[in-house]
GROMACS .gro file of C-alpha atoms in nm:
model
  239
    1MET     CA    1   2.261   0.862   0.424
    2LYS     CA    2   2.086   0.761   0.128
    3GLY     CA    3   1.973   0.383   0.247
    4PRO     CA    4   1.976   0.041   0.084
    5ASP     CA    5   1.916  -0.014  -0.292
    6LEU     CA    6   1.542  -0.080  -0.414
    7ASN     CA    7   1.643  -0.428  -0.506
    8GLN     CA    8   1.742  -0.503  -0.128
    9ILE     CA    9   1.362  -0.370   0.016
   10ASP     CA   10   1.059  -0.629  -0.013
   11VAL     CA   11   0.751  -0.487  -0.102
   12VAL     CA   12   0.457  -0.643   0.110
   13ILE     CA   13   0.134  -0.601  -0.143
   14LEU     CA   14  -0.217  -0.552   0.067
   15CYS     CA   15  -0.437  -0.804  -0.156
   16GLY     CA   16  -0.685  -0.912   0.107
   17GLY     CA   17  -0.952  -0.685   0.005
   18LYS     CA   18  -1.315  -0.831  -0.085
   19GLY     CA   19  -1.440  -0.514  -0.261
   20GLU     CA   20  -1.773  -0.490  -0.165
   21ARG     CA   21  -1.855  -0.168  -0.345
   22LEU     CA   22  -1.696  -0.334  -0.676
   23LYS     CA   23  -1.964  -0.665  -0.653
   24GLY     CA   24  -2.127  -0.511  -0.965
   25VAL     CA   25  -1.827  -0.493  -1.222
   26VAL     CA   26  -1.597  -0.751  -1.056
   27LYS     CA   27  -1.774  -1.064  -0.950
   28ASP     CA   28  -1.569  -1.343  -0.982
   29ARG     CA   29  -1.243  -1.238  -0.857
   30PRO     CA   30  -1.055  -1.054  -0.559
   31LYS     CA   31  -1.010  -0.657  -0.597
   32PRO     CA   32  -0.654  -0.630  -0.690
   33MET     CA   33  -0.718  -0.885  -0.984
   34ALA     CA   34  -1.002  -0.689  -1.174
   35ASP     CA   35  -0.944  -0.647  -1.499
   36ILE     CA   36  -0.725  -0.375  -1.619
   37SER     CA   37  -0.707  -0.380  -2.012
   38GLY     CA   38  -0.682  -0.717  -2.014
   39ARG     CA   39  -0.490  -0.783  -1.737
   40PRO     CA   40  -0.484  -0.778  -1.339
   41PHE     CA   41  -0.467  -0.424  -1.168
   42LEU     CA   42  -0.219  -0.614  -0.971
   43ASP     CA   43   0.015  -0.729  -1.266
   44ILE     CA   44   0.044  -0.330  -1.321
   45LEU     CA   45   0.131  -0.250  -1.001
   46ILE     CA   46   0.392  -0.506  -0.968
   47GLU     CA   47   0.552  -0.426  -1.313
   48HIS     CA   48   0.572  -0.066  -1.202
   49LEU     CA   49   0.725  -0.164  -0.895
   50ARG     CA   50   0.972  -0.359  -1.008
   51GLY     CA   51   1.050  -0.125  -1.304
   52CYS     CA   52   1.164   0.091  -0.999
   53GLY     CA   53   1.403  -0.129  -0.887
   54PHE     CA   54   1.228  -0.342  -0.692
   55ARG     CA   55   1.280  -0.760  -0.674
   56ARG     CA   56   1.071  -0.920  -0.386
   57PHE     CA   57   0.701  -0.888  -0.308
   58ILE     CA   58   0.508  -1.062  -0.081
   59LEU     CA   59   0.154  -1.068  -0.176
   60CYS     CA   60  -0.105  -1.080   0.172
   61ALA     CA   61  -0.432  -1.261   0.029
   62GLY     CA   62  -0.743  -1.311   0.152
   63TYR     CA   63  -1.114  -1.328  -0.010
   64LYS     CA   64  -1.042  -1.606  -0.285
   65GLY     CA   65  -0.644  -1.587  -0.207
   66GLU     CA   66  -0.587  -1.891  -0.407
   67MET     CA   67  -0.660  -1.722  -0.740
   68ILE     CA   68  -0.388  -1.497  -0.652
   69LYS     CA   69  -0.165  -1.762  -0.567
   70ASP     CA   70  -0.180  -2.001  -0.832
   71TYR     CA   71  -0.182  -1.683  -1.090
   72TYR     CA   72   0.191  -1.553  -0.968
   73ALA     CA   73   0.333  -1.952  -0.931
   74LYS     CA   74   0.249  -2.026  -1.303
   75LYS     CA   75   0.363  -1.651  -1.400
   76PRO     CA   76   0.710  -1.652  -1.504
   77GLY     CA   77   0.940  -1.366  -1.420
   78LEU     CA   78   1.252  -1.208  -1.251
   79SER     CA   79   1.128  -1.127  -0.960
   80GLU     CA   80   1.030  -1.347  -0.650
   81ILE     CA   81   0.667  -1.322  -0.519
   82MET     CA   82   0.560  -1.494  -0.259
   83THR     CA   83   0.167  -1.500  -0.149
   84VAL     CA   84   0.058  -1.538   0.200
   85LEU     CA   85  -0.272  -1.628   0.257
   86GLU     CA   86  -0.461  -1.525   0.549
   87GLY     CA   87  -0.685  -1.786   0.715
   88ASN     CA   88  -0.928  -1.536   0.859
   89PRO     CA   89  -0.978  -1.142   0.715
   90LEU     CA   90  -0.720  -1.006   0.913
   91GLY     CA   91  -0.717  -0.598   0.788
   92THR     CA   92  -0.455  -0.419   0.695
   93GLY     CA   93  -0.249  -0.446   1.008
   94GLY     CA   94  -0.316  -0.809   1.073
   95ALA     CA   95  -0.212  -0.894   0.697
   96ILE     CA   96   0.123  -0.725   0.756
   97LYS     CA   97   0.179  -0.920   1.099
   98ASN     CA   98   0.060  -1.231   0.942
   99ALA     CA   99   0.352  -1.146   0.653
  100GLY     CA  100   0.612  -1.054   0.881
  101PRO     CA  101   0.822  -1.414   0.895
  102THR     CA  102   0.861  -1.355   0.531
  103VAL     CA  103   0.999  -1.031   0.511
  104LYS     CA  104   1.345  -1.015   0.529
  105SER     CA  105   1.440  -0.670   0.486
  106ASN     CA  106   1.439  -0.373   0.721
  107PRO     CA  107   1.284  -0.154   0.658
  108PHE     CA  108   1.038  -0.273   0.412
  109LEU     CA  109   0.813  -0.109   0.151
  110VAL     CA  110   0.386  -0.157   0.203
  111ALA     CA  111   0.169  -0.056  -0.070
  112ASN     CA  112  -0.230  -0.096  -0.093
  113GLY     CA  113  -0.338  -0.384  -0.370
  114ASP     CA  114  -0.611  -0.158  -0.527
  115SER     CA  115  -0.422   0.209  -0.542
  116PHE     CA  116  -0.160   0.363  -0.765
  117CYS     CA  117   0.058   0.649  -0.712
  118SER     CA  118   0.334   0.738  -0.878
  119ILE     CA  119   0.628   0.797  -0.637
  120ASP     CA  120   1.000   0.847  -0.646
  121TYR     CA  121   1.096   0.548  -0.448
  122ARG     CA  122   1.429   0.606  -0.423
  123ASP     CA  123   1.400   0.975  -0.293
  124LEU     CA  124   1.156   0.829  -0.050
  125VAL     CA  125   1.429   0.565   0.089
  126ARG     CA  126   1.628   0.893   0.078
  127PHE     CA  127   1.377   1.098   0.277
  128HIS     CA  128   1.313   0.797   0.529
  129TYR     CA  129   1.654   0.748   0.631
  130GLU     CA  130   1.754   1.130   0.640
  131LYS     CA  131   1.455   1.192   0.848
  132LYS     CA  132   1.570   0.905   1.081
  133ALA     CA  133   1.205   0.775   1.026
  134LEU     CA  134   1.088   0.454   1.204
  135TYR     CA  135   0.760   0.482   0.965
  136THR     CA  136   0.681   0.692   0.684
  137VAL     CA  137   0.349   0.721   0.487
  138ALA     CA  138   0.321   0.861   0.137
  139VAL     CA  139   0.091   1.154   0.117
  140VAL     CA  140  -0.079   1.356  -0.162
  141LYS     CA  141  -0.169   1.714  -0.143
  142ILE     CA  142  -0.544   1.794  -0.266
  143LYS     CA  143  -0.772   2.101  -0.316
  144GLU     CA  144  -1.105   1.931  -0.145
  145ASN     CA  145  -1.140   1.581   0.056
  146GLN     CA  146  -1.400   1.415  -0.092
  147ASP     CA  147  -1.444   1.086   0.118
  148GLY     CA  148  -1.158   1.020   0.329
  149GLY     CA  149  -0.926   1.098   0.603
  150LEU     CA  150  -0.650   1.392   0.647
  151VAL     CA  151  -0.287   1.323   0.751
  152SER     CA  152  -0.141   1.645   0.918
  153LEU     CA  153   0.210   1.704   0.901
  154ASP     CA  154   0.382   2.002   1.132
  155SER     CA  155   0.677   2.175   0.924
  156GLN     CA  156   0.923   1.901   0.955
  157ASP     CA  157   0.716   1.635   0.811
  158ARG     CA  158   0.632   1.492   1.113
  159VAL     CA  159   0.287   1.290   1.114
  160THR     CA  160   0.108   1.485   1.373
  161GLY     CA  161  -0.269   1.343   1.300
  162PHE     CA  162  -0.359   1.087   1.102
  163ASN     CA  163  -0.724   1.063   1.048
  164GLU     CA  164  -0.870   0.777   0.812
  165LYS     CA  165  -1.223   0.918   0.811
  166THR     CA  166  -1.283   1.265   0.878
  167GLU     CA  167  -1.612   1.512   0.828
  168SER     CA  168  -1.357   1.804   0.744
  169ARG     CA  169  -1.393   1.853   0.320
  170GLY     CA  170  -1.101   2.150   0.323
  171ALA     CA  171  -0.736   2.078   0.128
  172GLY     CA  172  -0.497   1.881   0.272
  173TYR     CA  173  -0.277   1.565   0.246
  174VAL     CA  174  -0.461   1.223   0.217
  175ASN     CA  175  -0.284   0.876   0.277
  176ALA     CA  176  -0.173   0.753  -0.075
  177GLY     CA  177  -0.164   0.399   0.037
  178VAL     CA  178   0.253   0.382   0.027
  179TYR     CA  179   0.442   0.284   0.373
  180LEU     CA  180   0.805   0.260   0.485
  181LEU     CA  181   0.809   0.042   0.772
  182ASP     CA  182   1.125  -0.023   1.050
  183LYS     CA  183   1.026  -0.353   1.129
  184GLU     CA  184   0.947  -0.252   1.439
  185VAL     CA  185   0.586  -0.188   1.360
  186LEU     CA  186   0.544  -0.560   1.376
  187ASN     CA  187   0.592  -0.525   1.765
  188VAL     CA  188   0.289  -0.251   1.761
  189ILE     CA  189   0.015  -0.531   1.606
  190LYS     CA  190  -0.137  -0.787   1.759
  191SER     CA  191  -0.097  -1.116   1.646
  192GLY     CA  192  -0.410  -1.334   1.476
  193GLU     CA  193  -0.607  -1.006   1.526
  194LYS     CA  194  -0.809  -0.817   1.301
  195VAL     CA  195  -0.636  -0.467   1.322
  196SER     CA  196  -0.667  -0.177   1.064
  197MET     CA  197  -0.324   0.002   0.993
  198GLU     CA  198  -0.545   0.338   0.922
  199TYR     CA  199  -0.748   0.325   1.209
  200ASP     CA  200  -0.584   0.127   1.472
  201VAL     CA  201  -0.195   0.177   1.417
  202PHE     CA  202  -0.127   0.509   1.271
  203PRO     CA  203  -0.265   0.717   1.503
  204LYS     CA  204  -0.096   0.577   1.794
  205LEU     CA  205   0.246   0.614   1.617
  206THR     CA  206   0.230   1.024   1.599
  207GLY     CA  207   0.542   1.143   1.814
  208ARG     CA  208   0.730   0.819   1.771
  209GLY     CA  209   0.931   0.850   1.446
  210PHE     CA  210   0.651   0.859   1.178
  211TYR     CA  211   0.713   1.092   0.885
  212GLY     CA  212   0.469   1.190   0.617
  213TYR     CA  213   0.645   1.205   0.266
  214PRO     CA  214   0.489   1.435  -0.003
  215VAL     CA  215   0.400   1.283  -0.323
  216ASP     CA  216   0.308   1.518  -0.638
  217GLY     CA  217   0.215   1.217  -0.852
  218GLY     CA  218  -0.206   1.151  -0.859
  219LEU     CA  219  -0.372   0.900  -0.687
  220THR     CA  220  -0.555   0.632  -0.856
  221ASP     CA  221  -0.784   0.332  -0.660
  222ILE     CA  222  -1.041   0.118  -0.780
  223GLY     CA  223  -1.245   0.104  -0.497
  224THR     CA  224  -1.577   0.216  -0.664
  225PRO     CA  225  -1.715   0.127  -1.017
  226GLU     CA  226  -1.712   0.478  -1.085
  227ARG     CA  227  -1.292   0.506  -0.942
  228TYR     CA  228  -1.230   0.140  -1.158
  229ARG     CA  229  -1.378   0.295  -1.484
  230LYS     CA  230  -1.133   0.591  -1.469
  231ALA     CA  231  -0.843   0.370  -1.350
  232GLN     CA  232  -0.903   0.183  -1.662
  233GLU     CA  233  -0.850   0.472  -1.892
  234LEU     CA  234  -0.612   0.612  -1.676
  235LEU     CA  235  -0.365   0.324  -1.620
  236LYS     CA  236  -0.411   0.117  -1.986
  237ASN     CA  237  -0.041   0.234  -2.105
  238VAL     CA  238   0.139   0.226  -1.762
  239THR     CA  239   0.423  -0.036  -1.722
   0.00000   0.00000   0.00000
């Protein structure tokens, strides 16, 4: 089964990060609104996803969230873009829970608002349905782990371990920040609490229909000044 068309799948974009490590270069705006060649990083991400076929976007905004809401309220486009504001920082899991009532599709896509990964989304959906997965995380193969966690997969691509931070510096898979999730995940996340998908939720989902989808494309993020500078060069021509 190939699953639904992408225009029937909602995209939840996590935009709540404050960007503490970027303060020296991005001072007046939330991290996803950091400038890339004259436009916000978030614009590049949304336009790319729209070009892939997605049409309905839900932006989970926290720090300076009104700036994101106002920007997209004034921006014309063919896509439906809604902003869900957080009263208090909720973490990645709490933000997804907070946006739950706005999500119409099942499954729905989640993407980090500060990273970009080239993915064949139609194939991701096909993979999710063929595996009969409840939760699928896109993972990127790396030769050496610099500063992040590793995702362990078995021979059937089932997730057997999800360690967001690890001392291991060898090769392996890392979280690409893109997830296709069944709405069942909303029952796993507690309401009104600060919850991290990476630390609190995903490690508990192993053995529960949780799969990893290996991606060949590179992963670009704007989490540090150095990565932000690299992203400005890598993404300047992305459409």
